């Protein structure tokens, strides 16, 4: 398609997004029955290119003899208009092939607000958006990523849902499709050919085929989701790779020609997290902790820097300061003469209780990148509810470490709209911010803190999955309360997430199949790029829900009861539902839970169910103890704790 | 030690921006183990200086970058090593040590361009070119920093000719002055006929003119035969 694209590109913004040619990019040769995957990120190139999940699968698939993989990203609205005007389809950036040449269109879904983009891209690919309208010669639409733990709102549109780590299952899916292609499946003309191969795929562990399940409702409540055929499993389990050491990917991280987010070398140091933060879906669904051997991390850093020419490496995970070898790896990277003191190490997702002055000092030797800490809540009481057991003094020590090592600004991330949150909890955020600025002023006149506040969205497979989220009005009230309080505080800047977007995320996050027509309506009304504030349009969503007789309130703001059938009950992240329910009760009782990687097992189910274990190099937590382990938590908050007198989970 | 490198930008990579190319050079120099000198301060950056920015989408046979190094290195094989480390489409064609002097941006007086325009009326294009050459002045309103500025383009048009037909129209050759402000090929086209659209624009030379009217290039390129063809080259 390149000759057709070339004359169009001068007419669009940032055309370098569409040319491919990145370092590490491949031009795989199609044909010979090879299964062709188009790995697609349903947002712009800048956001999608760095996605490590897609890069890992891209390499693994292209190493296989029976598969090829290329990549695609959502074209921005200007290019989409040009493509549609010239009758051109979605294309891969590697060979610039049309999307319809591929056997599978596989999407990484990590945000609910990209759902309408998925429909748009399937349509732009020339594929019917609804599964029911697809025939044997159409590509399969596949989704993976965190949103797949409740794929029900997309059940009408996706053929396959892959739960959990993709490294192994992607090969198993390839083998089934390869055999089907070899037997003439796509061209056999048999009406049931597509359904036949879908049934076969439904028996691959980790694969869920929504069209093979029937959802029954009892009035407004879901009664059950059950397989339509006896050979289709009743319950779909997620996939987990047991040992990250077997998967040193990406080996050739893509180095883009144009600017993208996270434009640096990224090395995943571990997967999974058992800190047990109750709001955090990632920490629940990716258990257990699997550390990459420190030696492998070192090799990946060295080779990666040498190959890409980057001057920054990020050690990624859900909580990098918990990595057993963290200090050594940072120090060795800084000391490596090959890096000529020009390489900086950044640690996204820092926990304050594991961030010491020593790590701050090491990081400080390179160019300083921004520092973000996530206390998540403003008071000790609130942090016990969400099980983020960071003591106030831990935060102050970390912040002091940063300021004393030369940082002038730190960013603090908080959630509002948490279960049992009172105004005192909300205002506690401002207090923490002010106290941090005071500490900073000891070192720099211009010390400042950016307080970033997001509205809490309850997610499937977390202890908060039963909680009715705050209304837009309530979130707005809390944000203004905080804003007004911070206004007088010199050095504290505040940023917040639009509560209207939080509502739509909440509706999709715990929605069911009845939302399919809503998502389709929003897309048909032009509601794409909804995670971009300039395109987000709440009215499109609420209008469509009204048209289909659905209540935003019922989906987002309603507390669920223990016996309610949840739309994801037929899927499994290994977690026992009674573990989650107990953790929810513990949350309301303000009882914290220690990290099980260094303490006895709570039997959440993530290890025992799959016969796997934590892989952690050190038997003791870094920095001497954290998250309740080996710490005295009786004085967690300096401010005396006042228990809210409001009914549990009232949320208002 | 200060170095000047001449390079080409052809093929798909022509759609990268000037800023993109600066970032690509930085990474490529690091990969090639060229010891860059860094600026002082809170956020040190490598000391790289480019000539006149090339618009996104244009190709070029004559781009230049000046580098400050922290130590002296041998130049043998450096052109080849840089090309190997640069992404497809950026090809180093010459390198030389230079003295601290006038910046490229100030030294360059004129660029030669080949402009492929889309048209099915070659006669009209020839007429427009002839009229422009005969004109005493070409008053044209262009946007500078968001404001409309009307000035005479004629002094910037040092040479202008129709080279011949192409598949989509015809190819013009133009030498356009760059001081005090560079005239852009797109502005020249718009002045010739607002309906003209460029299919491809390629910079072929950047010239430095001395007081006697003699001109030279900042660096002479190696013979073209030594240069590999990039992906998607047109």
PDB file of C-alpha atoms in Angstrom, chain B residues 9-232:
ATOM      1  CA  UNK B   9      17.912  11.813   3.776  1.00  0.00           C
ATOM      2  CA  UNK B  10      15.946   9.764   1.284  1.00  0.00           C
ATOM      3  CA  UNK B  11      13.071   7.295   1.180  1.00  0.00           C
ATOM      4  CA  UNK B  12      10.454   6.700   3.848  1.00  0.00           C
ATOM      5  CA  UNK B  13      12.515   8.472   6.477  1.00  0.00           C
ATOM      6  CA  UNK B  14      11.849  11.767   4.681  1.00  0.00           C
ATOM      7  CA  UNK B  15       8.636  11.913   6.729  1.00  0.00           C
ATOM      8  CA  UNK B  16      10.557  12.412   9.970  1.00  0.00           C
ATOM      9  CA  UNK B  17      10.872  15.941  11.318  1.00  0.00           C
ATOM     10  CA  UNK B  18      14.002  18.014  11.885  1.00  0.00           C
ATOM     11  CA  UNK B  19      13.702  17.312  15.624  1.00  0.00           C
ATOM     12  CA  UNK B  20      13.345  13.587  14.946  1.00  0.00           C
ATOM     13  CA  UNK B  21      16.536  13.606  12.890  1.00  0.00           C
ATOM     14  CA  UNK B  22      18.394  15.375  15.707  1.00  0.00           C
ATOM     15  CA  UNK B  23      17.320  12.622  18.103  1.00  0.00           C
ATOM     16  CA  UNK B  24      18.277   9.912  15.596  1.00  0.00           C
ATOM     17  CA  UNK B  25      21.746  11.412  15.210  1.00  0.00           C
ATOM     18  CA  UNK B  26      22.203  11.509  18.954  1.00  0.00           C
ATOM     19  CA  UNK B  27      21.370   7.809  19.320  1.00  0.00           C
ATOM     20  CA  UNK B  28      23.388   6.823  16.253  1.00  0.00           C
ATOM     21  CA  UNK B  29      26.487   8.682  17.435  1.00  0.00           C
ATOM     22  CA  UNK B  30      26.220   6.909  20.762  1.00  0.00           C
ATOM     23  CA  UNK B  31      25.906   3.560  18.998  1.00  0.00           C
ATOM     24  CA  UNK B  32      28.950   4.407  16.885  1.00  0.00           C
ATOM     25  CA  UNK B  33      30.907   5.197  20.095  1.00  0.00           C
ATOM     26  CA  UNK B  34      31.618   8.743  18.945  1.00  0.00           C
ATOM     27  CA  UNK B  35      32.548  10.638  22.138  1.00  0.00           C
ATOM     28  CA  UNK B  36      30.163  13.569  22.077  1.00  0.00           C
ATOM     29  CA  UNK B  37      30.795  16.676  24.150  1.00  0.00           C
ATOM     30  CA  UNK B  38      27.895  17.606  26.380  1.00  0.00           C
ATOM     31  CA  UNK B  39      26.562  20.957  27.463  1.00  0.00           C
ATOM     32  CA  UNK B  40      26.894  21.945  31.098  1.00  0.00           C
ATOM     33  CA  UNK B  41      23.983  22.354  33.423  1.00  0.00           C
ATOM     34  CA  UNK B  42      21.056  20.638  34.975  1.00  0.00           C
ATOM     35  CA  UNK B  43      20.180  18.597  31.921  1.00  0.00           C
ATOM     36  CA  UNK B  44      23.303  18.125  29.760  1.00  0.00           C
ATOM     37  CA  UNK B  45      22.688  17.606  26.051  1.00  0.00           C
ATOM     38  CA  UNK B  46      25.167  16.617  23.333  1.00  0.00           C
ATOM     39  CA  UNK B  47      26.483  19.587  21.357  1.00  0.00           C
ATOM     40  CA  UNK B  48      25.090  19.069  17.873  1.00  0.00           C
ATOM     41  CA  UNK B  49      24.367  21.813  15.344  1.00  0.00           C
ATOM     42  CA  UNK B  50      22.408  21.371  12.156  1.00  0.00           C
ATOM     43  CA  UNK B  51      22.250  23.507   9.057  1.00  0.00           C
ATOM     44  CA  UNK B  52      18.996  24.887   7.725  1.00  0.00           C
ATOM     45  CA  UNK B  53      16.073  22.726   8.797  1.00  0.00           C
ATOM     46  CA  UNK B  54      14.672  20.471   6.101  1.00  0.00           C
ATOM     47  CA  UNK B  55      10.878  20.421   6.006  1.00  0.00           C
ATOM     48  CA  UNK B  56       9.173  17.176   6.975  1.00  0.00           C
ATOM     49  CA  UNK B  57       8.531  15.172   3.815  1.00  0.00           C
ATOM     50  CA  UNK B  58      11.448  16.575   1.771  1.00  0.00           C
ATOM     51  CA  UNK B  59      14.406  14.484   0.639  1.00  0.00           C
ATOM     52  CA  UNK B  60      17.971  15.720   0.586  1.00  0.00           C
ATOM     53  CA  UNK B  61      21.355  14.856  -0.876  1.00  0.00           C
ATOM     54  CA  UNK B  62      23.068  17.591   1.105  1.00  0.00           C
ATOM     55  CA  UNK B  63      22.392  17.749   4.844  1.00  0.00           C
ATOM     56  CA  UNK B  64      25.033  18.750   7.369  1.00  0.00           C
ATOM     57  CA  UNK B  65      25.622  18.313  11.053  1.00  0.00           C
ATOM     58  CA  UNK B  66      28.425  19.819  13.145  1.00  0.00           C
ATOM     59  CA  UNK B  67      29.522  17.867  16.210  1.00  0.00           C
ATOM     60  CA  UNK B  68      31.641  18.823  19.176  1.00  0.00           C
ATOM     61  CA  UNK B  69      33.606  15.873  20.550  1.00  0.00           C
ATOM     62  CA  UNK B  70      35.113  15.470  23.969  1.00  0.00           C
ATOM     63  CA  UNK B  71      38.278  13.897  22.552  1.00  0.00           C
ATOM     64  CA  UNK B  72      40.102  13.479  19.270  1.00  0.00           C
ATOM     65  CA  UNK B  73      39.243  10.404  17.214  1.00  0.00           C
ATOM     66  CA  UNK B  74      40.605   9.012  13.931  1.00  0.00           C
ATOM     67  CA  UNK B  75      38.355   9.724  10.936  1.00  0.00           C
ATOM     68  CA  UNK B  76      39.219   6.535   9.000  1.00  0.00           C
ATOM     69  CA  UNK B  77      36.130   4.462   8.434  1.00  0.00           C
ATOM     70  CA  UNK B  78      33.945   6.903  10.346  1.00  0.00           C
ATOM     71  CA  UNK B  79      31.640   7.628   7.398  1.00  0.00           C
ATOM     72  CA  UNK B  80      30.964   3.916   6.971  1.00  0.00           C
ATOM     73  CA  UNK B  81      30.477   3.371  10.713  1.00  0.00           C
ATOM     74  CA  UNK B  82      28.017   6.248  10.962  1.00  0.00           C
ATOM     75  CA  UNK B  83      26.013   4.986   8.012  1.00  0.00           C
ATOM     76  CA  UNK B  84      25.857   1.548   9.555  1.00  0.00           C
ATOM     77  CA  UNK B  85      24.491   2.981  12.792  1.00  0.00           C
ATOM     78  CA  UNK B  86      22.096   5.473  11.226  1.00  0.00           C
ATOM     79  CA  UNK B  87      18.587   4.289  10.385  1.00  0.00           C
ATOM     80  CA  UNK B  88      17.805   3.299   6.794  1.00  0.00           C
ATOM     81  CA  UNK B  89      17.560   6.362   4.590  1.00  0.00           C
ATOM     82  CA  UNK B  90      20.094   8.491   6.449  1.00  0.00           C
ATOM     83  CA  UNK B  91      23.490   7.935   4.828  1.00  0.00           C
ATOM     84  CA  UNK B  92      26.715   9.693   5.801  1.00  0.00           C
ATOM     85  CA  UNK B  93      28.608  10.780   2.671  1.00  0.00           C
ATOM     86  CA  UNK B  94      31.550  12.780   4.015  1.00  0.00           C
ATOM     87  CA  UNK B  95      33.217  13.833   7.238  1.00  0.00           C
ATOM     88  CA  UNK B  96      35.936  16.374   8.020  1.00  0.00           C
ATOM     89  CA  UNK B  97      37.447  18.173  10.966  1.00  0.00           C
ATOM     90  CA  UNK B  98      36.462  21.834  11.147  1.00  0.00           C
ATOM     91  CA  UNK B  99      37.527  24.889  13.087  1.00  0.00           C
ATOM     92  CA  UNK B 100      35.259  26.776  15.379  1.00  0.00           C
ATOM     93  CA  UNK B 101      33.706  29.290  12.980  1.00  0.00           C
ATOM     94  CA  UNK B 102      30.499  30.609  11.598  1.00  0.00           C
ATOM     95  CA  UNK B 103      27.552  28.330  12.172  1.00  0.00           C
ATOM     96  CA  UNK B 104      26.218  26.486   9.167  1.00  0.00           C
ATOM     97  CA  UNK B 105      22.939  28.285   9.490  1.00  0.00           C
ATOM     98  CA  UNK B 106      24.655  31.664   9.051  1.00  0.00           C
ATOM     99  CA  UNK B 107      27.167  30.530   6.437  1.00  0.00           C
ATOM    100  CA  UNK B 108      24.726  29.020   3.942  1.00  0.00           C
ATOM    101  CA  UNK B 109      23.535  31.565   1.399  1.00  0.00           C
ATOM    102  CA  UNK B 110      21.531  29.489  -1.031  1.00  0.00           C
ATOM    103  CA  UNK B 111      20.008  26.016  -1.476  1.00  0.00           C
ATOM    104  CA  UNK B 112      19.353  24.218  -4.720  1.00  0.00           C
ATOM    105  CA  UNK B 113      16.103  22.280  -4.880  1.00  0.00           C
ATOM    106  CA  UNK B 114      14.465  19.860  -7.275  1.00  0.00           C
ATOM    107  CA  UNK B 115      10.729  20.167  -7.014  1.00  0.00           C
ATOM    108  CA  UNK B 116       8.412  17.608  -8.637  1.00  0.00           C
ATOM    109  CA  UNK B 117       5.046  19.205  -9.115  1.00  0.00           C
ATOM    110  CA  UNK B 118       1.794  17.462  -9.895  1.00  0.00           C
ATOM    111  CA  UNK B 119       0.323  18.919 -13.080  1.00  0.00           C
ATOM    112  CA  UNK B 120      -0.975  17.818 -16.440  1.00  0.00           C
ATOM    113  CA  UNK B 121      -0.269  21.186 -18.092  1.00  0.00           C
ATOM    114  CA  UNK B 122       3.470  21.365 -18.713  1.00  0.00           C
ATOM    115  CA  UNK B 123       3.075  24.417 -20.938  1.00  0.00           C
ATOM    116  CA  UNK B 124       1.438  26.389 -18.134  1.00  0.00           C
ATOM    117  CA  UNK B 125       4.236  25.407 -15.764  1.00  0.00           C
ATOM    118  CA  UNK B 126       6.887  26.594 -18.229  1.00  0.00           C
ATOM    119  CA  UNK B 127       5.018  29.862 -18.687  1.00  0.00           C
ATOM    120  CA  UNK B 128       4.717  30.417 -14.931  1.00  0.00           C
ATOM    121  CA  UNK B 129       8.440  29.780 -14.520  1.00  0.00           C
ATOM    122  CA  UNK B 130       9.341  32.115 -17.390  1.00  0.00           C
ATOM    123  CA  UNK B 131       7.102  34.870 -16.019  1.00  0.00           C
ATOM    124  CA  UNK B 132       8.579  34.534 -12.560  1.00  0.00           C
ATOM    125  CA  UNK B 133      12.095  34.884 -13.980  1.00  0.00           C
ATOM    126  CA  UNK B 134      11.150  37.973 -15.950  1.00  0.00           C
ATOM    127  CA  UNK B 135       9.248  39.607 -13.090  1.00  0.00           C
ATOM    128  CA  UNK B 136      10.885  42.551 -11.328  1.00  0.00           C
ATOM    129  CA  UNK B 137       9.222  41.639  -8.114  1.00  0.00           C
ATOM    130  CA  UNK B 138       7.123  38.760  -6.794  1.00  0.00           C
ATOM    131  CA  UNK B 139       5.020  40.106  -3.956  1.00  0.00           C
ATOM    132  CA  UNK B 140       3.796  37.293  -1.786  1.00  0.00           C
ATOM    133  CA  UNK B 141       2.136  36.998   1.605  1.00  0.00           C
ATOM    134  CA  UNK B 142       3.551  34.260   3.773  1.00  0.00           C
ATOM    135  CA  UNK B 143       2.929  33.393   7.389  1.00  0.00           C
ATOM    136  CA  UNK B 144       5.797  34.091   9.748  1.00  0.00           C
ATOM    137  CA  UNK B 145       5.341  33.223  13.406  1.00  0.00           C
ATOM    138  CA  UNK B 146       1.579  33.141  12.947  1.00  0.00           C
ATOM    139  CA  UNK B 147       1.421  36.596  11.304  1.00  0.00           C
ATOM    140  CA  UNK B 148       0.954  37.374   7.624  1.00  0.00           C
ATOM    141  CA  UNK B 149       4.010  39.105   6.169  1.00  0.00           C
ATOM    142  CA  UNK B 150       4.045  40.410   2.612  1.00  0.00           C
ATOM    143  CA  UNK B 151       7.379  40.757   0.905  1.00  0.00           C
ATOM    144  CA  UNK B 152       9.133  40.461  -2.406  1.00  0.00           C
ATOM    145  CA  UNK B 153      10.357  36.936  -3.149  1.00  0.00           C
ATOM    146  CA  UNK B 154      12.181  37.876  -6.348  1.00  0.00           C
ATOM    147  CA  UNK B 155      15.587  38.562  -4.709  1.00  0.00           C
ATOM    148  CA  UNK B 156      15.485  35.074  -3.218  1.00  0.00           C
ATOM    149  CA  UNK B 157      14.940  33.341  -6.556  1.00  0.00           C
ATOM    150  CA  UNK B 158      18.534  32.990  -7.782  1.00  0.00           C
ATOM    151  CA  UNK B 159      17.716  30.465 -10.482  1.00  0.00           C
ATOM    152  CA  UNK B 160      14.612  28.713 -11.694  1.00  0.00           C
ATOM    153  CA  UNK B 161      14.125  26.244 -14.563  1.00  0.00           C
ATOM    154  CA  UNK B 162      11.934  23.435 -15.775  1.00  0.00           C
ATOM    155  CA  UNK B 163      14.163  20.348 -15.887  1.00  0.00           C
ATOM    156  CA  UNK B 164      11.652  18.155 -17.703  1.00  0.00           C
ATOM    157  CA  UNK B 165       8.561  16.009 -17.410  1.00  0.00           C
ATOM    158  CA  UNK B 166       7.995  13.392 -14.686  1.00  0.00           C
ATOM    159  CA  UNK B 167       5.319  10.707 -14.293  1.00  0.00           C
ATOM    160  CA  UNK B 168       3.080  13.044 -12.346  1.00  0.00           C
ATOM    161  CA  UNK B 169       3.970  16.406 -13.892  1.00  0.00           C
ATOM    162  CA  UNK B 170       7.308  18.084 -14.193  1.00  0.00           C
ATOM    163  CA  UNK B 171      10.487  18.712 -12.261  1.00  0.00           C
ATOM    164  CA  UNK B 172      11.645  22.226 -11.492  1.00  0.00           C
ATOM    165  CA  UNK B 173      15.133  23.173 -10.381  1.00  0.00           C
ATOM    166  CA  UNK B 174      15.397  26.211  -8.147  1.00  0.00           C
ATOM    167  CA  UNK B 175      18.182  27.985  -6.313  1.00  0.00           C
ATOM    168  CA  UNK B 176      16.640  29.854  -3.444  1.00  0.00           C
ATOM    169  CA  UNK B 177      18.370  32.394  -1.215  1.00  0.00           C
ATOM    170  CA  UNK B 178      18.493  31.738   2.504  1.00  0.00           C
ATOM    171  CA  UNK B 179      19.594  35.096   3.950  1.00  0.00           C
ATOM    172  CA  UNK B 180      18.305  36.777   5.972  1.00  0.00           C
ATOM    173  CA  UNK B 181      15.348  34.379   5.772  1.00  0.00           C
ATOM    174  CA  UNK B 182      15.204  31.245   3.645  1.00  0.00           C
ATOM    175  CA  UNK B 183      12.603  31.055   0.900  1.00  0.00           C
ATOM    176  CA  UNK B 184      10.897  27.694   1.112  1.00  0.00           C
ATOM    177  CA  UNK B 185      10.078  25.615  -1.970  1.00  0.00           C
ATOM    178  CA  UNK B 186       6.420  25.444  -0.877  1.00  0.00           C
ATOM    179  CA  UNK B 187       6.275  29.253  -0.821  1.00  0.00           C
ATOM    180  CA  UNK B 188       7.823  29.481  -4.271  1.00  0.00           C
ATOM    181  CA  UNK B 189       5.247  27.016  -5.620  1.00  0.00           C
ATOM    182  CA  UNK B 190       2.387  28.940  -4.060  1.00  0.00           C
ATOM    183  CA  UNK B 191       3.724  32.129  -5.637  1.00  0.00           C
ATOM    184  CA  UNK B 192       3.900  30.453  -9.064  1.00  0.00           C
ATOM    185  CA  UNK B 193       0.361  29.090  -8.818  1.00  0.00           C
ATOM    186  CA  UNK B 194      -1.618  28.472  -5.628  1.00  0.00           C
ATOM    187  CA  UNK B 195      -2.987  25.275  -7.170  1.00  0.00           C
ATOM    188  CA  UNK B 196       0.447  23.650  -7.500  1.00  0.00           C
ATOM    189  CA  UNK B 197       1.121  20.701  -5.236  1.00  0.00           C
ATOM    190  CA  UNK B 198       4.539  19.157  -4.802  1.00  0.00           C
ATOM    191  CA  UNK B 199       4.806  15.403  -5.201  1.00  0.00           C
ATOM    192  CA  UNK B 200       8.369  15.356  -3.956  1.00  0.00           C
ATOM    193  CA  UNK B 201      10.935  18.000  -3.058  1.00  0.00           C
ATOM    194  CA  UNK B 202      14.631  17.249  -2.813  1.00  0.00           C
ATOM    195  CA  UNK B 203      17.440  19.494  -1.632  1.00  0.00           C
ATOM    196  CA  UNK B 204      20.470  18.806  -3.817  1.00  0.00           C
ATOM    197  CA  UNK B 205      22.961  21.406  -2.565  1.00  0.00           C
ATOM    198  CA  UNK B 206      23.574  23.942   0.127  1.00  0.00           C
ATOM    199  CA  UNK B 207      25.946  26.684  -1.062  1.00  0.00           C
ATOM    200  CA  UNK B 208      28.222  29.108   0.716  1.00  0.00           C
ATOM    201  CA  UNK B 209      28.882  32.193  -1.452  1.00  0.00           C
ATOM    202  CA  UNK B 210      31.866  34.430  -0.785  1.00  0.00           C
ATOM    203  CA  UNK B 211      32.183  38.153  -1.506  1.00  0.00           C
ATOM    204  CA  UNK B 212      33.592  37.488  -4.992  1.00  0.00           C
ATOM    205  CA  UNK B 213      30.547  35.469  -5.929  1.00  0.00           C
ATOM    206  CA  UNK B 214      32.414  32.148  -5.859  1.00  0.00           C
ATOM    207  CA  UNK B 215      30.547  29.414  -4.169  1.00  0.00           C
ATOM    208  CA  UNK B 216      31.403  26.169  -2.447  1.00  0.00           C
ATOM    209  CA  UNK B 217      29.713  23.411  -0.524  1.00  0.00           C
ATOM    210  CA  UNK B 218      30.414  22.972   3.184  1.00  0.00           C
ATOM    211  CA  UNK B 219      31.725  19.471   2.375  1.00  0.00           C
ATOM    212  CA  UNK B 220      31.998  17.516  -0.857  1.00  0.00           C
ATOM    213  CA  UNK B 221      30.185  14.206  -0.883  1.00  0.00           C
ATOM    214  CA  UNK B 222      31.839  10.920  -1.743  1.00  0.00           C
ATOM    215  CA  UNK B 223      30.940   9.520  -5.182  1.00  0.00           C
ATOM    216  CA  UNK B 224      27.282   8.475  -5.347  1.00  0.00           C
ATOM    217  CA  UNK B 225      28.199   4.919  -6.318  1.00  0.00           C
ATOM    218  CA  UNK B 226      29.403   4.321  -2.770  1.00  0.00           C
ATOM    219  CA  UNK B 227      25.996   5.171  -1.380  1.00  0.00           C
ATOM    220  CA  UNK B 228      23.496   2.349  -0.765  1.00  0.00           C
ATOM    221  CA  UNK B 229      19.898   2.790  -1.872  1.00  0.00           C
ATOM    222  CA  UNK B 230      17.580   3.329   1.073  1.00  0.00           C
ATOM    223  CA  UNK B 231      14.252   1.634   1.705  1.00  0.00           C
ATOM    224  CA  UNK B 232      11.362   3.253  -0.128  1.00  0.00           C
TER     225      UNK B 232
END
